Amino acid sequence: VAVQRVTTPTPSAPTRFVQGMASPAVGPCACMLLGSLLGRRQLRRRFRRLLRPAARVQAEGLAERVHLLALDRLEGWLAELAAKPENSESNNNLKNNNSNNNSNNNDNNNDNNNKNNNDNNNITGAPPELADRIRAAAANLEQGLVERSTEARVMLLAAFCSEHVLLLGPPGTAKSQLARRLGRFVGSEAKFFERLLTRFSVPEELFGPLSLKGLERDEYVRQTAGYLPEASVAFVDEIFKANSAILNSLLSVVNERVFDNGPNRVAVPLRSLVAASNEPPESEELDALYDRLLFRLQLQPVSDEGVADLVALASSQFRGDARADSPGGDCNFPLSLADADEARLGSAGVAVSPEVVQLLRDVRRLLSAMRPPAPISDRRLGQAVRMLQVVAWTNGRAQVELADCVLLRHVLWREAGQREVLRCWLFGRLARTRGPQVAAILDGLLDRVESGSVVPADLRRELAAFRTALESDLRGVQRQQELLRSHCWLAPADAASADHAADALLDDRHAPGPRALLAEVAHLSAALDLDEAGARAGDLVAEYVRLRRGRGELRWSWSAGGPEASEATGGPQAIEDDTFMVGKHKGRHFSEVAGSDEDYCRMVKRKVAEGSFSKDTSLDRQIRAFVAFLGARTR
């Protein structure tokens, strides 16, 4: 939103802050416009939202006209407006007449501006063809490699978000090969830089030699042509072996994208730095650089299942064909720098769902409570959110979903032992439902059923409410599973793994999951239907509850005439569910032991069959009764 003829006369602190950030082409008028509309909180969030709605800006007399513009048109519009002379008389007249016209203007402007705001807020994601090109680009990067689908996608995402990636792994795991292939992303539009560091490396290897002519002028200036300060994508191998002189210069290049070349601070075009190391950093002085590398990938040698593919691939390739891995070697790469720029601009307004915000809160607590702790810095958290916005937009959505957060498993871990914990935790959040709460409430309902304090009508109504809540949760999880299957940044194996983990949690009877609870509700509803249709009202539901809780045996069977006792139908006689009075299971019901201790059941049946426990003692009588109970259950 931009305004014409701002009436606020005095530059505020936000205005002065904008003046320090604005492009020289925008000018002071644009700084006044932005500074008058935005409060300090919004400025710190990089102009993501307005302090006031567009209708109130005009209604409160802050501006004569309000314009809704796309971000790519805003700078040019403000520059054009800055070139026009200010009309102070119009401002004074506007201020005097505004009180008389506010009531009339509010009705008209609210309708128009609300319509415009709705149109502007209906942010749409990228077209589907971009997601298809992302998949094609990932396939291009991983072509000829075995079990490197995840790494190819994450490295491409890092370049797309203008972030950096760290590759950790033993030698021979295709770290440098992947980094060189990422140079295809910049193609012929920019430069690719590569260097291997050792403990004896000097800054000249990364930033260029000193200028002899500069030294003649007493200036400490480097010749950066062909070196890191002029590269768009760079690969630095064994980065943690660099000395402090290299590390200090790398910090500003990686984070602020600037390089101090003598007395001048020069902007660098670096899109993404791929750093590699055989081991994680061990010194605290490397923490600053380690935190600036957003993505962290642990590369492992090819698994036993992939050895056959590796052998077949090695036998079909020629060592002399190195062009396939050269930077920019593929002139038909499906993506370009323009696509990345469009994604960053388009994703600026992507919303973050409340579920994702809560997930970020919880994962910070989780990692801080680990031993050793892995606190998430504010910088890393902000970078992760911006990455998730790009991910959502490129998948054609205007909101970050839980399925996108699966990628955080490559971002938030610090120690190698935390990777698997974080992965399982994120997968579990995909299937997080109200199952535990529903299970607790359902358990209370079963208490009322068993005690006979609930009437069938109330029971049916409460079961319907349970079913509605559980089905709603189940639909939400299934939607996240659908997003996983169509996600352009997730490798098929990763998406399938998260999908299967969510399925397992949905079916879990111990957590319990919504599917297990839905089955429980269905059983109770069926028992209630049979109960109301039969002659013994209330008996079947209560019997089912006792059976479910291990305090009884099913004594009813269903026939065309309704529920009848087993004795009446000629079926097997029911054996009473007695209680152990002696032995290791003292105090437990027969049914409880039968369902939880299979080894004990097999042992006592074998002993009784061999003639043991034939005496007339309490223990022997109890064991024989328990074996008879097991036989009745089997029949």
XYZ file of C-alpha atoms in Angstrom:
635
model
C 0.000 0.000 0.000
C 1.299 3.462 -0.913
C -0.234 6.887 -0.349
C -0.136 10.281 -2.036
C 0.431 13.540 -0.119
C 1.155 12.308 3.359
C -0.053 14.754 5.993
C 2.360 13.702 8.748
C 4.837 16.622 8.743
C 7.666 15.484 11.033
C 9.991 12.592 10.141
C 9.742 9.880 12.765
C 12.243 7.288 13.893
C 10.766 4.702 11.482
C 11.155 7.244 8.676
C 14.818 7.745 9.464
C 15.255 3.979 9.617
C 13.738 3.628 6.147
C 16.021 6.365 4.837
C 18.969 4.202 5.764
C 17.545 1.176 3.943
C 15.938 2.721 0.864
C 17.420 2.473 -2.591
C 18.976 5.712 -3.936
C 16.465 5.613 -6.793
C 13.519 5.929 -4.419
C 14.274 9.272 -2.786
C 13.142 11.098 0.368
C 9.448 11.249 -0.553
C 9.258 7.468 -0.668
C 11.033 7.283 2.686
C 8.445 9.620 4.187
C 5.626 7.537 2.730
C 6.901 4.249 4.091
C 7.941 5.708 7.420
C 4.563 7.330 8.007
C 2.578 4.191 7.265
C 4.687 1.609 9.045
C 5.379 1.273 12.759
C 8.611 0.083 14.313
C 7.359 -3.463 14.695
C 6.502 -3.744 11.016
C 9.841 -2.258 9.976
C 11.696 -4.871 11.952
C 9.738 -7.505 10.089
C 10.878 -6.078 6.759
C 7.607 -4.476 5.702
C 5.571 -7.683 5.862
C 2.376 -6.070 7.114
C 0.799 -2.659 7.485
C 0.073 -1.075 10.823
C -3.296 0.238 9.618
C -5.749 -1.185 7.084
C -5.932 0.717 3.828
C -9.422 2.054 4.559
C -8.333 3.583 7.875
C -5.309 5.272 6.308
C -7.589 7.459 4.227
C -10.391 7.703 6.789
C -8.065 9.069 9.480
C -6.788 11.837 7.233
C -3.313 10.423 6.793
C -3.474 10.462 3.003
C -5.480 11.900 0.147
C -5.496 8.778 -1.962
C -4.610 5.184 -1.210
C -3.163 2.945 -3.923
C -2.859 -0.840 -3.827
C 0.197 -1.834 -5.841
C 2.141 -4.976 -6.507
C 5.585 -5.028 -4.897
C 7.388 -4.958 -8.230
C 5.604 -1.706 -9.149
C 5.988 0.050 -5.819
C 9.543 1.325 -6.209
C 8.953 2.814 -9.658
C 5.692 4.443 -8.544
C 7.335 6.044 -5.520
C 10.271 7.267 -7.581
C 7.852 8.916 -10.014
C 5.912 10.450 -7.137
C 9.104 11.759 -5.534
C 9.890 13.730 -8.696
C 6.610 15.678 -8.438
C 6.532 18.963 -6.460
C 4.828 18.918 -3.082
C 1.525 20.818 -2.863
C 1.346 22.174 0.669
C -1.904 24.036 -0.011
C -3.633 20.800 -0.908
C -2.371 19.261 2.292
C -3.783 22.090 4.411
C -7.131 22.004 2.613
C -7.245 18.247 3.022
C -6.657 18.572 6.745
C -9.398 21.198 7.175
C -12.001 19.515 5.006
C -11.371 15.960 6.082
C -13.576 16.120 9.170
C -16.600 17.113 7.037
C -16.058 14.409 4.447
C -15.047 11.494 6.658
C -18.553 10.122 7.153
C -19.292 10.114 3.412
C -15.875 8.827 2.412
C -15.852 5.990 4.921
C -18.818 4.170 3.380
C -17.497 4.389 -0.186
C -13.838 3.867 0.611
C -14.445 0.955 2.943
C -16.289 -0.935 0.201
C -13.661 -0.176 -2.451
C -10.633 -0.708 -0.254
C -12.002 -3.845 1.349
C -12.554 -5.269 -2.123
C -9.013 -4.315 -3.103
C -7.624 -5.700 0.126
C -9.414 -8.991 -0.439
C -7.967 -9.188 -3.941
C -4.501 -8.337 -2.638
C -4.682 -10.806 0.231
C -5.745 -13.676 -2.031
C -2.139 -14.618 -2.597
C -1.792 -17.561 -4.896
C 1.115 -19.906 -5.107
C 3.314 -20.548 -8.088
C 1.852 -22.140 -11.210
C 2.076 -25.953 -11.312
C 4.617 -25.874 -14.113
C 7.224 -24.425 -11.708
C 6.875 -27.456 -9.420
C 7.296 -29.706 -12.459
C 10.467 -27.851 -13.441
C 11.792 -28.166 -9.888
C 11.315 -31.937 -10.056
C 13.040 -32.006 -13.439
C 15.942 -29.928 -12.085
C 16.352 -32.254 -9.091
C 16.352 -35.258 -11.427
C 19.013 -33.500 -13.504
C 21.247 -32.998 -10.461
C 20.923 -36.568 -9.178
C 21.279 -38.232 -12.570
C 24.028 -40.820 -12.436
C 24.166 -40.812 -8.623
C 22.842 -43.459 -6.254
C 20.796 -42.564 -3.150
C 21.403 -38.835 -3.496
C 17.857 -37.705 -4.256
C 17.410 -35.926 -0.918
C 20.744 -34.130 -1.146
C 20.059 -32.905 -4.688
C 16.710 -31.392 -3.703
C 17.983 -29.755 -0.525
C 20.954 -28.178 -2.306
C 18.679 -26.871 -5.041
C 16.317 -25.466 -2.397
C 19.234 -23.738 -0.672
C 20.177 -22.001 -3.924
C 16.528 -21.134 -4.536
C 16.269 -19.457 -1.108
C 19.709 -17.787 -1.313
C 20.848 -19.855 1.654
C 23.896 -22.011 2.266
C 24.339 -25.737 2.807
C 26.867 -27.838 4.705
C 27.703 -31.350 3.490
C 29.113 -33.656 6.159
C 30.391 -37.105 5.319
C 33.399 -39.306 4.676
C 35.436 -38.965 1.478
C 33.958 -40.494 -1.648
C 30.291 -39.707 -0.941
C 29.804 -37.355 -3.933
C 29.975 -34.094 -1.957
C 32.089 -32.236 -4.493
C 30.237 -33.826 -7.408
C 26.894 -32.510 -6.161
C 28.337 -29.056 -5.542
C 29.759 -28.812 -9.054
C 26.449 -29.862 -10.535
C 24.718 -27.082 -8.612
C 26.714 -24.704 -10.784
C 24.255 -25.584 -13.556
C 21.703 -23.477 -11.683
C 23.570 -20.259 -12.527
C 24.569 -21.529 -15.971
C 26.227 -18.934 -18.156
C 24.565 -16.053 -16.264
C 27.070 -16.006 -13.406
C 30.251 -17.593 -12.067
C 31.029 -20.744 -10.111
C 33.950 -20.851 -7.667
C 35.579 -23.914 -6.102
C 38.428 -24.303 -3.621
C 39.837 -26.934 -1.235
C 41.133 -25.543 2.060
C 43.807 -26.889 4.386
C 45.250 -25.707 7.666
C 47.860 -23.806 5.666
C 45.473 -22.039 3.278
C 45.800 -18.262 3.025
C 43.087 -15.658 2.295
C 44.471 -15.138 -1.212
C 43.168 -18.577 -2.199
C 39.576 -17.482 -1.597
C 39.501 -13.726 -2.031
C 42.186 -13.101 -4.626
C 45.749 -11.742 -4.580
C 46.697 -8.282 -3.389
C 46.773 -5.549 -6.001
C 50.333 -4.366 -6.600
C 49.113 -1.027 -7.904
C 47.014 -0.661 -4.785
C 50.036 -1.275 -2.596
C 51.856 1.474 -4.465
C 49.029 3.786 -3.377
C 49.199 2.446 0.203
C 45.882 0.611 -0.272
C 45.274 -2.976 0.847
C 43.061 -4.015 -2.083
C 42.560 -7.457 -3.630
C 42.061 -8.489 -7.232
C 38.795 -10.418 -6.804
C 38.140 -11.349 -10.438
C 37.601 -15.104 -10.650
C 37.462 -15.563 -6.876
C 34.780 -15.976 -4.213
C 33.702 -12.279 -3.993
C 32.493 -12.445 -7.613
C 30.909 -15.919 -7.604
C 27.196 -16.680 -7.572
C 27.598 -20.288 -6.409
C 30.700 -21.420 -4.545
C 31.989 -24.729 -3.229
C 34.501 -24.674 -0.364
C 35.745 -28.110 0.667
C 37.062 -28.791 4.185
C 35.811 -25.395 5.280
C 36.396 -25.976 8.989
C 40.132 -26.315 8.427
C 40.365 -22.623 7.534
C 42.275 -20.274 9.818
C 40.801 -17.282 11.635
C 41.796 -14.794 8.915
C 39.708 -16.676 6.342
C 36.832 -17.343 8.746
C 36.416 -13.684 9.716
C 36.093 -12.631 6.079
C 33.774 -15.542 5.319
C 31.295 -14.478 8.009
C 30.403 -11.214 6.300
C 30.412 -12.786 2.835
C 28.072 -15.598 3.896
C 25.628 -13.627 6.030
C 25.614 -9.992 4.857
C 26.785 -10.729 1.289
C 29.502 -8.060 1.539
C 33.287 -8.192 1.306
C 35.665 -5.658 2.845
C 38.124 -4.961 0.063
C 40.525 -2.434 1.490
C 38.669 0.718 2.551
C 35.559 -0.263 0.585
C 32.729 -2.634 1.502
C 31.677 -4.342 -1.727
C 28.427 -6.263 -2.299
C 28.945 -9.825 -3.516
C 26.529 -11.693 -5.847
C 26.747 -14.939 -3.850
C 23.511 -16.947 -4.071
C 24.595 -20.065 -2.267
C 27.734 -21.398 -0.647
C 28.165 -25.167 -0.528
C 30.546 -26.035 2.291
C 31.862 -29.543 2.835
C 33.695 -31.283 5.635
C 34.549 -34.815 6.644
C 33.582 -34.090 10.246
C 31.452 -31.531 12.111
C 33.119 -28.513 13.755
C 34.771 -29.189 17.085
C 35.938 -25.718 18.123
C 33.677 -23.016 19.564
C 35.258 -20.414 17.303
C 33.573 -22.184 14.369
C 30.067 -21.837 15.852
C 29.418 -18.489 14.157
C 30.123 -19.918 10.701
C 28.304 -23.172 11.516
C 25.141 -21.263 12.437
C 25.200 -19.310 9.165
C 24.989 -22.498 7.083
C 21.228 -23.080 7.164
C 20.996 -26.580 5.654
C 23.003 -29.453 7.122
C 23.213 -32.765 5.300
C 24.889 -35.906 6.600
C 25.972 -38.004 3.615
C 26.436 -41.733 4.126
C 28.002 -44.305 1.806
C 25.617 -46.181 -0.451
C 23.583 -48.751 1.474
C 23.695 -52.488 0.813
C 20.452 -52.224 -1.147
C 22.021 -49.643 -3.469
C 25.249 -51.513 -4.210
C 23.737 -53.236 -7.252
C 22.715 -49.870 -8.724
C 26.160 -48.451 -7.993
C 27.874 -51.356 -9.758
C 25.593 -51.069 -12.787
C 26.177 -47.332 -12.943
C 29.942 -47.614 -12.615
C 30.133 -50.196 -15.381
C 28.212 -47.977 -17.792
C 30.173 -44.744 -17.295
C 33.495 -43.632 -18.720
C 35.977 -41.913 -16.466
C 37.012 -39.485 -19.187
C 33.531 -37.964 -19.565
C 33.840 -35.103 -17.047
C 31.577 -32.614 -18.809
C 28.477 -34.041 -17.133
C 29.678 -32.780 -13.749
C 31.177 -29.484 -14.864
C 29.464 -26.277 -13.654
C 27.196 -24.870 -16.315
C 27.722 -27.959 -18.429
C 23.997 -28.432 -19.026
C 22.645 -25.513 -21.052
C 19.090 -26.906 -20.800
C 18.812 -26.801 -17.004
C 15.097 -26.391 -16.159
C 15.584 -23.562 -13.613
C 17.321 -20.199 -13.652
C 18.176 -17.362 -11.290
C 15.066 -15.522 -12.470
C 12.900 -18.348 -11.095
C 14.569 -18.007 -7.701
C 14.043 -14.233 -7.697
C 10.378 -14.686 -8.570
C 9.963 -17.250 -5.786
C 11.464 -14.955 -3.147
C 9.218 -12.060 -4.182
C 6.106 -14.191 -4.553
C 6.559 -15.930 -1.212
C 6.867 -12.712 0.800
C 3.149 -12.714 1.619
C 2.766 -16.439 2.269
C 1.044 -16.991 5.619
C 2.294 -19.298 8.351
C -0.480 -21.420 9.839
C -0.995 -21.435 13.636
C -0.123 -25.137 13.699
C 3.289 -24.377 12.188
C 3.894 -21.532 14.654
C 3.127 -23.891 17.540
C 5.408 -26.523 16.014
C 8.278 -24.009 15.930
C 7.699 -23.179 19.594
C 7.672 -26.834 20.558
C 10.733 -27.799 18.554
C 12.731 -24.996 20.192
C 11.843 -26.419 23.601
C 12.645 -29.943 22.437
C 16.108 -29.081 21.143
C 16.939 -26.897 24.144
C 16.075 -29.787 26.475
C 18.372 -32.244 24.683
C 21.743 -33.258 26.070
C 23.811 -31.633 24.756
C 21.347 -28.802 24.080
C 20.893 -27.514 20.542
C 19.367 -24.035 20.902
C 17.977 -22.442 17.741
C 19.231 -18.906 17.187
C 16.795 -16.179 16.185
C 18.639 -15.809 12.888
C 18.297 -19.499 12.054
C 14.628 -19.515 13.013
C 13.913 -16.516 10.768
C 15.807 -18.095 7.881
C 13.891 -21.338 8.382
C 10.545 -19.518 8.223
C 11.502 -17.727 5.008
C 12.600 -21.059 3.566
C 9.230 -22.592 4.460
C 7.443 -19.699 2.742
C 9.392 -20.333 -0.465
C 8.631 -24.054 -0.184
C 4.901 -23.437 0.219
C 4.749 -20.917 -2.641
C 6.620 -23.137 -5.084
C 4.164 -25.934 -4.251
C 1.300 -23.682 -5.322
C 0.054 -22.716 -1.855
C -0.421 -19.424 -0.015
C 0.138 -20.910 3.460
C 2.870 -22.941 5.103
C 1.566 -26.361 6.148
C 2.851 -29.034 8.511
C 3.962 -31.127 5.533
C 6.483 -28.403 4.639
C 8.021 -28.649 8.113
C 9.423 -32.096 7.305
C 12.280 -30.181 5.649
C 13.250 -28.721 9.032
C 14.997 -32.009 9.777
C 17.791 -30.733 7.507
C 17.927 -27.356 9.276
C 17.533 -27.526 13.051
C 19.837 -30.295 14.285
C 23.288 -29.537 15.634
C 24.819 -32.855 16.706
C 24.656 -35.994 14.579
C 22.785 -37.865 17.318
C 19.946 -35.335 17.195
C 19.071 -35.971 13.554
C 17.028 -39.122 14.106
C 15.254 -37.696 17.164
C 14.264 -34.598 15.202
C 13.135 -36.666 12.213
C 10.865 -38.900 14.310
C 9.474 -35.909 16.191
C 8.604 -34.025 12.982
C 6.998 -37.108 11.458
C 4.962 -37.538 14.626
C 3.648 -33.977 14.422
C 2.113 -34.750 11.035
C -0.294 -37.166 12.725
C -0.801 -35.203 15.926
C -4.506 -35.304 16.748
C -6.847 -34.944 19.700
C -6.612 -38.700 20.228
C -5.288 -38.601 23.828
C -7.953 -36.094 24.881
C -10.711 -38.055 23.152
C -9.425 -41.286 24.705
C -9.553 -39.763 28.195
C -13.105 -38.487 27.682
C -14.139 -41.808 26.143
C -12.736 -43.643 29.139
C -14.917 -41.536 31.409
C -17.903 -42.344 29.233
C -17.145 -46.055 29.553
C -17.110 -45.685 33.342
C -20.606 -44.243 33.157
C -21.726 -47.036 30.811
C -20.375 -49.728 33.121
C -22.049 -48.162 36.143
C -25.339 -47.790 34.268
C -25.532 -44.008 34.756
C -25.949 -43.086 31.079
C -29.104 -43.539 29.022
C -28.885 -44.851 25.424
C -29.932 -41.510 23.878
C -27.127 -39.615 25.646
C -24.656 -42.360 24.783
C -25.585 -42.206 21.106
C -25.240 -38.403 21.071
C -21.817 -38.471 22.723
C -20.574 -41.203 20.400
C -21.663 -39.088 17.418
C -19.669 -36.134 18.801
C -16.614 -38.369 19.225
C -16.980 -39.610 15.667
C -17.213 -36.058 14.290
C -14.085 -34.901 16.137
C -12.046 -37.948 15.172
C -13.082 -37.819 11.520
C -12.128 -34.135 11.401
C -8.671 -34.936 12.786
C -8.316 -37.829 10.382
C -9.171 -35.633 7.396
C -6.559 -33.094 8.512
C -3.837 -35.732 8.710
C -4.867 -37.234 5.381
C -4.600 -33.786 3.786
C -1.018 -33.481 5.046
C -0.292 -36.931 3.628
C -1.609 -35.816 0.238
C 0.651 -32.755 0.390
C 3.606 -35.014 1.155
C 2.955 -37.197 -1.880
C 2.829 -34.202 -4.245
C 5.642 -32.187 -2.608
C 8.207 -31.013 -5.141
C 11.031 -30.543 -2.602
C 10.740 -33.954 -0.933
C 12.437 -36.993 -2.391
C 9.980 -39.848 -3.033
C 11.632 -41.995 -0.360
C 11.399 -39.191 2.232
C 7.756 -38.493 1.408
C 6.923 -42.205 1.644
C 8.744 -42.506 4.974
C 6.815 -39.581 6.483
C 3.572 -40.927 5.015
C 4.098 -44.380 6.534
C 5.043 -42.871 9.905
C 1.808 -40.882 9.940
C -0.168 -44.003 9.008
C 1.410 -45.953 11.850
C 0.459 -43.254 14.352
C -3.094 -43.118 13.038
C -3.474 -46.862 13.594
C -1.661 -46.956 16.939
C -3.808 -48.494 19.666
C -1.521 -47.438 22.491
C -1.179 -43.700 21.737
C -4.100 -44.026 20.740
C -4.617 -42.916 17.149
C -7.826 -41.639 15.571
C -8.390 -44.788 13.528
C -8.173 -47.004 16.607
C -10.520 -44.670 18.475
C -12.922 -44.585 15.537
C -12.989 -48.386 15.612
C -13.739 -48.225 19.338
C -16.590 -45.776 18.749
C -17.911 -47.993 15.938
C -17.859 -51.053 18.231
C -19.768 -49.195 20.927
C -22.285 -47.896 18.385
C -22.808 -51.406 17.007
C -23.252 -52.805 20.512
C -25.769 -50.047 21.232
C -27.701 -50.849 18.037
C -27.791 -54.541 18.905
C -28.744 -53.745 22.478
C -31.701 -51.605 21.464
C -32.862 -54.238 18.958
C -32.572 -57.126 21.415
C -34.439 -58.203 24.490
C -31.796 -57.346 27.094
C -31.513 -53.542 27.056
C -28.180 -52.289 28.356
C -26.594 -55.705 28.830
C -24.609 -55.934 25.611
C -22.982 -52.473 25.857
C -22.005 -53.016 29.479
C -20.691 -56.503 28.641
C -18.595 -55.046 25.825
C -17.116 -52.433 28.166
C -16.193 -55.091 30.729
C -14.636 -57.207 27.989
C -12.677 -54.240 26.656
C -11.277 -53.564 30.099
C -10.300 -57.187 30.696
C -12.877 -57.834 33.375
C -15.105 -60.334 31.624
C -15.669 -62.827 28.836
C -18.114 -62.388 25.968
C -21.204 -64.318 27.068
C -23.563 -63.234 24.282
C -23.880 -64.316 20.680
C -26.026 -62.756 17.970
C -28.613 -64.721 16.022
C -31.593 -63.792 13.899
C -33.744 -63.740 16.993
C -31.520 -61.346 18.900
C -28.840 -61.681 21.571
C -29.116 -64.823 23.657
C -27.088 -66.432 26.376
C -24.552 -69.019 25.234
C -26.132 -71.630 27.466
C -29.490 -71.116 25.724
C -28.031 -71.519 22.239
C -26.134 -74.647 23.143
C -22.829 -72.925 22.675
C -19.777 -73.411 24.857
C -20.232 -72.672 28.520
C -18.685 -69.394 29.643
C -15.838 -69.753 32.123
C -15.823 -67.135 34.847
C -13.075 -64.543 34.646
C -11.495 -65.276 38.020
C -8.654 -63.490 39.800
C -5.208 -64.876 40.613
C -4.899 -65.245 44.389
C -1.305 -66.561 44.501
C 1.743 -66.553 42.270
C 3.458 -63.901 40.136
C 0.144 -62.558 38.796
C -1.540 -62.217 42.162
C -4.411 -59.719 42.018
C -4.744 -59.776 38.218
C -7.719 -61.091 36.231
C -7.419 -64.187 34.065
C -8.358 -62.192 30.945
C -5.714 -59.562 31.671
C -2.941 -62.137 32.009
C -4.160 -64.013 28.927
C -3.916 -60.862 26.842
C -0.544 -59.638 28.096
C 1.679 -62.622 29.008
C 1.704 -65.146 26.158
C 4.853 -66.878 27.403
C 3.224 -67.599 30.759
C 0.103 -68.959 29.043
C 2.106 -71.339 26.866
C 4.139 -72.503 29.854
C 1.179 -73.355 32.115
C -0.694 -75.138 29.308
C 2.363 -77.279 28.598
C 2.868 -78.051 32.278
C -0.770 -79.054 32.777
C -0.628 -81.256 29.656
C 2.452 -82.968 31.101
C 0.565 -83.752 34.331
C 1.893 -81.008 36.525
C -0.365 -78.956 38.828
C -2.523 -82.044 39.555
C -2.475 -81.684 43.313
C -5.235 -80.217 45.442
C -3.348 -77.109 46.479
C -4.504 -73.512 45.964
C -1.852 -72.890 43.328
C -2.647 -76.089 41.397
C -6.409 -75.445 41.437
C -5.814 -71.885 40.272
C -3.537 -72.956 37.404
C -6.021 -75.613 36.250
C -8.847 -73.044 36.298
C -6.700 -70.621 34.308
C -5.883 -73.271 31.673
C -9.603 -74.098 31.391
C -10.272 -70.383 30.947
C -7.698 -70.263 28.132
C -9.336 -73.255 26.450
C -12.739 -71.582 26.557
C -11.255 -68.446 24.983
C -9.772 -70.533 22.173
C -13.097 -72.224 21.457
